[in-house]
PDB file of C-alpha atoms in Angstrom:
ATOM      1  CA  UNK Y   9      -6.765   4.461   3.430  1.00 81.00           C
ATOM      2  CA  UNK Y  10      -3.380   3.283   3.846  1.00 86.00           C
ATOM      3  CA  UNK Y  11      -0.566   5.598   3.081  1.00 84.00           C
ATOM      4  CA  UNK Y  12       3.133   4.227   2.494  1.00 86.00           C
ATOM      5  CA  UNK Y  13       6.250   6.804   3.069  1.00 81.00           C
ATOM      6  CA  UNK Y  14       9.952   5.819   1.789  1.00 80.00           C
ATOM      7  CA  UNK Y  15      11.705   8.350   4.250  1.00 78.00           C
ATOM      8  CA  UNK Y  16      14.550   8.250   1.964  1.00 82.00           C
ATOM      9  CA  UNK Y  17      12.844   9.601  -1.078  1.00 78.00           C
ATOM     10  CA  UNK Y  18      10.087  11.228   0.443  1.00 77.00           C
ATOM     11  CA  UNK Y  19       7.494   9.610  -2.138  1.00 79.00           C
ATOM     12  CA  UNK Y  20       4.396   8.329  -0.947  1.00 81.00           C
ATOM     13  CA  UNK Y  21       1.828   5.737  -2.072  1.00 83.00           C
ATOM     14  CA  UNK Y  22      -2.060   5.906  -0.757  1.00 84.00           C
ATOM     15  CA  UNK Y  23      -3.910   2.686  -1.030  1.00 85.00           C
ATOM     16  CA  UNK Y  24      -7.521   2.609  -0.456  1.00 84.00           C
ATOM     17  CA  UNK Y  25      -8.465  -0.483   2.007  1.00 86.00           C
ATOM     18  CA  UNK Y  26     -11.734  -2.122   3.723  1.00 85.00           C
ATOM     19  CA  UNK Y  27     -12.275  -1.331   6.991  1.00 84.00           C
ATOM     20  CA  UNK Y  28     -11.335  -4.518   8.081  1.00 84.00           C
ATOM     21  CA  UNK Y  29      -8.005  -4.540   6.193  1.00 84.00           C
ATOM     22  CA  UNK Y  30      -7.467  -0.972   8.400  1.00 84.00           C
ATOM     23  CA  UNK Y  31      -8.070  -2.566  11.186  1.00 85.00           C
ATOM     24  CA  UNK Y  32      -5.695  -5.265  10.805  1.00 83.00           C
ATOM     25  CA  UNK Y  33      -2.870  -3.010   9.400  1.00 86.00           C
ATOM     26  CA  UNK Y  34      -3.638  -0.828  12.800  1.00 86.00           C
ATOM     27  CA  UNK Y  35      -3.735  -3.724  15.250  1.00 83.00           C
ATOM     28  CA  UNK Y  36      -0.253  -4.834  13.526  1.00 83.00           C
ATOM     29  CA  UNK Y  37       1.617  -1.582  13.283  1.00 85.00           C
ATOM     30  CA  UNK Y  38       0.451  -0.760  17.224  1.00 82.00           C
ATOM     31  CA  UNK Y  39       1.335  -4.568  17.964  1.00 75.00           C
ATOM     32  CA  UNK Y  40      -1.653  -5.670  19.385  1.00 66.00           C
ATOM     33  CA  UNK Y  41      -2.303  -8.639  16.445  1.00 54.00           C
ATOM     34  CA  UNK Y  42       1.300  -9.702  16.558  1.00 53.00           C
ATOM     35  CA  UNK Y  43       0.283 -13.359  18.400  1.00 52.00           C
ATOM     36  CA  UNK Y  44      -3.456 -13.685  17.273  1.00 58.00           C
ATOM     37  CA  UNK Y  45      -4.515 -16.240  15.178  1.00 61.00           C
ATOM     38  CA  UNK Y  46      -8.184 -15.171  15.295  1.00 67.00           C
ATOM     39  CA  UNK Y  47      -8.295 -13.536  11.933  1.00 75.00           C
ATOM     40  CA  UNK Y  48      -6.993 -14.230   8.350  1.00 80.00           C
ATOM     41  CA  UNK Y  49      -3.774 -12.768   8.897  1.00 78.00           C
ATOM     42  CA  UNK Y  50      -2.855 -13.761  12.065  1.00 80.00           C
ATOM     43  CA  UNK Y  51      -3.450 -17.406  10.907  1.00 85.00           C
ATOM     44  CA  UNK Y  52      -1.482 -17.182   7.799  1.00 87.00           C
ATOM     45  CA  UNK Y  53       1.548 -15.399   9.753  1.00 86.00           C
ATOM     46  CA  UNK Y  54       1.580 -18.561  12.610  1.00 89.00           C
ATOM     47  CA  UNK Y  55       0.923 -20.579   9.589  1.00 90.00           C
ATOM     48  CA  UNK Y  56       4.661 -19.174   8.069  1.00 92.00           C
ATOM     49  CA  UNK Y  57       6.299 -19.294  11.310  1.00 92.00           C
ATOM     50  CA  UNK Y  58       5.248 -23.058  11.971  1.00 92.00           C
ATOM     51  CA  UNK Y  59       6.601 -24.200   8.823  1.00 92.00           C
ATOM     52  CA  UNK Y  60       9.682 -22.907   9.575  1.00 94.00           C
ATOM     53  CA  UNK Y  61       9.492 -20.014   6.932  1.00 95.00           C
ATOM     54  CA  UNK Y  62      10.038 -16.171   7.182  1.00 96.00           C
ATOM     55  CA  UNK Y  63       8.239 -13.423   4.856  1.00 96.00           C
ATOM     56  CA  UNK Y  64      11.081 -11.940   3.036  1.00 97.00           C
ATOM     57  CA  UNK Y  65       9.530  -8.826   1.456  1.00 97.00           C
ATOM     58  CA  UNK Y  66       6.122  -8.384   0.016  1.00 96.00           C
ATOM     59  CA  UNK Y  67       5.754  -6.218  -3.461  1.00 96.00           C
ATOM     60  CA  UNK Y  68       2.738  -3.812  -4.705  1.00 95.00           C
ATOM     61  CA  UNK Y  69       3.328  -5.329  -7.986  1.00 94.00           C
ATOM     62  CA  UNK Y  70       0.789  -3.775 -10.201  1.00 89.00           C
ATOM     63  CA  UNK Y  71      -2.952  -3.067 -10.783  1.00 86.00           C
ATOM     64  CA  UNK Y  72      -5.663  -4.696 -12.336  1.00 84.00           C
ATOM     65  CA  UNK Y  73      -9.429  -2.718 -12.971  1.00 82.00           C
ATOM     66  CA  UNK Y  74      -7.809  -0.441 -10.508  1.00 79.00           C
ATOM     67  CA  UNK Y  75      -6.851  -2.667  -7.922  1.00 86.00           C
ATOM     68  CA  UNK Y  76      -3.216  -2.766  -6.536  1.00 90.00           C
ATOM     69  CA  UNK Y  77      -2.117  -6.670  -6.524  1.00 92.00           C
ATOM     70  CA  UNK Y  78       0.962  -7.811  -4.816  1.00 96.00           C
ATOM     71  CA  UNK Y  79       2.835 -10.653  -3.875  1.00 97.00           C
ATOM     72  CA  UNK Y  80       4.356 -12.087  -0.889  1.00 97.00           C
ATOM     73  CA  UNK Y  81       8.115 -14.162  -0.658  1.00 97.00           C
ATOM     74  CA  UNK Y  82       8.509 -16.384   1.432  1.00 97.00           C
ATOM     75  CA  UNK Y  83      11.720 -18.362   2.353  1.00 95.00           C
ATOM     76  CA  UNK Y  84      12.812 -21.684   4.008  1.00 92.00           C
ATOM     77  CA  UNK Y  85      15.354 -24.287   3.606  1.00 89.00           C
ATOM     78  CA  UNK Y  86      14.068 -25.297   0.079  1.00 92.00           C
ATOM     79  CA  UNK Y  87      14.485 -21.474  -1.316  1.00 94.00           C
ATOM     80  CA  UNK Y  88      12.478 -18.433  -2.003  1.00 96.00           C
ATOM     81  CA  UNK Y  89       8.377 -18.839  -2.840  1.00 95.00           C
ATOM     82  CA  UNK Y  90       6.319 -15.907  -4.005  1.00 96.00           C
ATOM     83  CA  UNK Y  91       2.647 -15.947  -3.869  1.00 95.00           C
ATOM     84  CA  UNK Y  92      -0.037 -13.884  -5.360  1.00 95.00           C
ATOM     85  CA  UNK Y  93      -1.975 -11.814  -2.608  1.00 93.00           C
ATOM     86  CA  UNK Y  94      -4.786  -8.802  -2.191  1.00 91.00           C
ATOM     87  CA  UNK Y  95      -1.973  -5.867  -1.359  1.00 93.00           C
ATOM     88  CA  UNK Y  96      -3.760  -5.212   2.165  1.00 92.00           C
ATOM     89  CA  UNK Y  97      -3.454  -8.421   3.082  1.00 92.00           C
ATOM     90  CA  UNK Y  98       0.371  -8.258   1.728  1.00 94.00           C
ATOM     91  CA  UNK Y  99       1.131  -5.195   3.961  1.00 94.00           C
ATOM     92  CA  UNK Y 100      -0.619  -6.895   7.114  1.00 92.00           C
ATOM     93  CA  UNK Y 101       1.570  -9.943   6.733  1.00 92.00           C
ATOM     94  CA  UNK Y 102       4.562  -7.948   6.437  1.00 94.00           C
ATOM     95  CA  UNK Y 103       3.737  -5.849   9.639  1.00 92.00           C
ATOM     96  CA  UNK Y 104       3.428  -8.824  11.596  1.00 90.00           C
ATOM     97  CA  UNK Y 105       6.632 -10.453  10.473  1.00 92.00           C
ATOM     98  CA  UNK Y 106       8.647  -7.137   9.928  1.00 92.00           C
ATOM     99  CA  UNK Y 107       9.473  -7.858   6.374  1.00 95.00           C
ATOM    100  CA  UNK Y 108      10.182  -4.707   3.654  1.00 96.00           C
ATOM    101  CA  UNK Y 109       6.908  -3.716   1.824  1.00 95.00           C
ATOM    102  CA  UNK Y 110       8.415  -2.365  -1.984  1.00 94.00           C
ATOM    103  CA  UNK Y 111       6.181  -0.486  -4.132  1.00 93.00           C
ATOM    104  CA  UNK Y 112       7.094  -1.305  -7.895  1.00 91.00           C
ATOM    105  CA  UNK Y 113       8.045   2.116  -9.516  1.00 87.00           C
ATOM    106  CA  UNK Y 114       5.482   1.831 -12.083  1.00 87.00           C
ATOM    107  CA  UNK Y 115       2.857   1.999  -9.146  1.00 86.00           C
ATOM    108  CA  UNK Y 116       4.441   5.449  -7.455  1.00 84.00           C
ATOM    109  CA  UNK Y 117       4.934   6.719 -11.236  1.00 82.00           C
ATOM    110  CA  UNK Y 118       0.482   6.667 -11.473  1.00 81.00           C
ATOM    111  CA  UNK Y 119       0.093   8.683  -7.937  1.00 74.00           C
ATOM    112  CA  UNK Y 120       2.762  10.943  -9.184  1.00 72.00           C
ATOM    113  CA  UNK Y 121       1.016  11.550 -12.135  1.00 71.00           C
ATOM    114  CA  UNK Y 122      -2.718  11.886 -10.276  1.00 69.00           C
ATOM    115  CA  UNK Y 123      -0.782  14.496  -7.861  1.00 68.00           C
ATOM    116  CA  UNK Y 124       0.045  16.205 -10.275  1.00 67.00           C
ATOM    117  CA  UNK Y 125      -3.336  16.200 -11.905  1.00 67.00           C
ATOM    118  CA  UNK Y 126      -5.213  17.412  -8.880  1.00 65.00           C
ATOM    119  CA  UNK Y 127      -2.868  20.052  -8.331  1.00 64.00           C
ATOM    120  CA  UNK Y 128      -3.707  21.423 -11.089  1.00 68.00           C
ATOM    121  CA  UNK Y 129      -6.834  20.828 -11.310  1.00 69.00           C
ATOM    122  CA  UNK Y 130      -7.193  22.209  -7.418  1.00 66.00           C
ATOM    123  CA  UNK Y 131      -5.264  25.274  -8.624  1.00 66.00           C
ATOM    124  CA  UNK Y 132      -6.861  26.022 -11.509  1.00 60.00           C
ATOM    125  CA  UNK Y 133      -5.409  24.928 -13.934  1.00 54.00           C
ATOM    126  CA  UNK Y 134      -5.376  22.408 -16.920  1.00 52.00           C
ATOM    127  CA  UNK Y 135      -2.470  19.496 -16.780  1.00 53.00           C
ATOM    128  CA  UNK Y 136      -0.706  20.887 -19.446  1.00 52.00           C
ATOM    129  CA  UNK Y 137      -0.627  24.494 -17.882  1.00 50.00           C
ATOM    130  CA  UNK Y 138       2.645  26.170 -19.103  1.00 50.00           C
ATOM    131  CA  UNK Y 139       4.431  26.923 -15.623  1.00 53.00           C
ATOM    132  CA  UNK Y 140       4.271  24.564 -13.164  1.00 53.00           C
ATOM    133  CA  UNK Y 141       2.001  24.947  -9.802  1.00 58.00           C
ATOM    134  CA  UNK Y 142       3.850  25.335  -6.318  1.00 67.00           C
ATOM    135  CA  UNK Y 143       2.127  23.932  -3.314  1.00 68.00           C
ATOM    136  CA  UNK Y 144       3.540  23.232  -0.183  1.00 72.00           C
ATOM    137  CA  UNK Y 145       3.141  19.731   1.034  1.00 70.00           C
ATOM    138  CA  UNK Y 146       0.552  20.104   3.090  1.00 71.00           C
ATOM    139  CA  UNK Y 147      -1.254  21.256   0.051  1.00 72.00           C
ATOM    140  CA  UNK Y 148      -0.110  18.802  -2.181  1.00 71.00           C
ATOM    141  CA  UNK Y 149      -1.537  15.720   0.303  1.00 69.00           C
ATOM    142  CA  UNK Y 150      -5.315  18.478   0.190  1.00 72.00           C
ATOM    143  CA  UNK Y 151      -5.027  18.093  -3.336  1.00 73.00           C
ATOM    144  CA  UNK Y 152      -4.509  14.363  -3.410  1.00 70.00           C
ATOM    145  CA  UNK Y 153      -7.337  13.244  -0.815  1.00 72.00           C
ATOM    146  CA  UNK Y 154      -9.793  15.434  -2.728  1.00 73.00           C
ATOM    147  CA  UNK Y 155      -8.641  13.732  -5.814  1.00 68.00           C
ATOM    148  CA  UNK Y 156      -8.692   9.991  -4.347  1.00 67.00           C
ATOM    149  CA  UNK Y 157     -12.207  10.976  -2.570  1.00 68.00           C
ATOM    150  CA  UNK Y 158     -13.436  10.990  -5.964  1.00 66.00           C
ATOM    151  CA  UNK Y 159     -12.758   8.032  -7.118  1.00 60.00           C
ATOM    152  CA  UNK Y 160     -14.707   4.676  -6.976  1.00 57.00           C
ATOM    153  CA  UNK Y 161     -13.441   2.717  -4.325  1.00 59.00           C
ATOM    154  CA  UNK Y 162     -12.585  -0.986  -5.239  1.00 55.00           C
ATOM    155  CA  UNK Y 163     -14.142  -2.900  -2.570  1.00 50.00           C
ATOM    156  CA  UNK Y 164     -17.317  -1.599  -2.949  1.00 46.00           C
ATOM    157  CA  UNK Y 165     -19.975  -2.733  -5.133  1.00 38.00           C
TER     158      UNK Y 165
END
């Protein structure tokens, strides 16, 4: 699982990713993938730099049968191109090339809404309970990875 913190609004967005993905969102956060070419994303980000491009910003756009899509812009002389991609492979890219990684609104409104689902649901109560349940953050992030364990996840068969 990936998670994604906006420090400024203190919202959150989990993603669930294949172990590979992990591993390549790992190697490029810790900077050991930032030259390699040796796997998809290394050889689509020296792919962007040899054309003389940069990754602007890639977007978690939406979802589709439950799995987050997103797209990646690129720029060069001839303007702005955005392209369709899986959203791990998205967030890898932008790692390596230190571009912004939005999350459309839409997409953090749906984890709100499953947050506050489990909560409830972890404190015993329905969703429509008539006062609303406290938790501290800690709490809150218990209630969501016991929620998100029980869903399917989407890269497996």
């Amino acid at each position: 699982m990936v998670v994604l913190f906006d420090d400024e609004s203190g919202r959150a967005f989990p993603l669930w990713v294949a172990d590979d993905d992990a591993a390549a969102i790992a190697r490029a956060i810790s900077g050991r993938g930032q030259s390699s070419s040796t796997d998809t994303h290394g050889l689509l980000w020296v792919t962007v730099r040899s054309l003389g491009a940069a990754v602007e910003h890639v977007e978690l756009n939406g979802a589709l049968h439950g799995v987050v899509t997103a797209a990646v812009t690129l720029s060069d002389a001839a303007g702005p191109l955005t392209l369709p991609a899986r959203a791990s492979d998205a967030i890898a890219l932008s790692l390596r090339a230190g571009a912004p990684i939005l999350v459309h609104d839409e997409l953090l409104a749906q984890v709100a809404s499953r947050l506050a689902d489990a909560e409830a649901r972890t404190a015993g109560h329905g969703p429509a309970a008539a006062e609303p349940v406290q938790m501290t953050p800690a709490e809150r992030w218990n209630a969501l990875l016991a929620h998100l364990s029980t869903l399917p996840k989407p890269y497996e068969g």
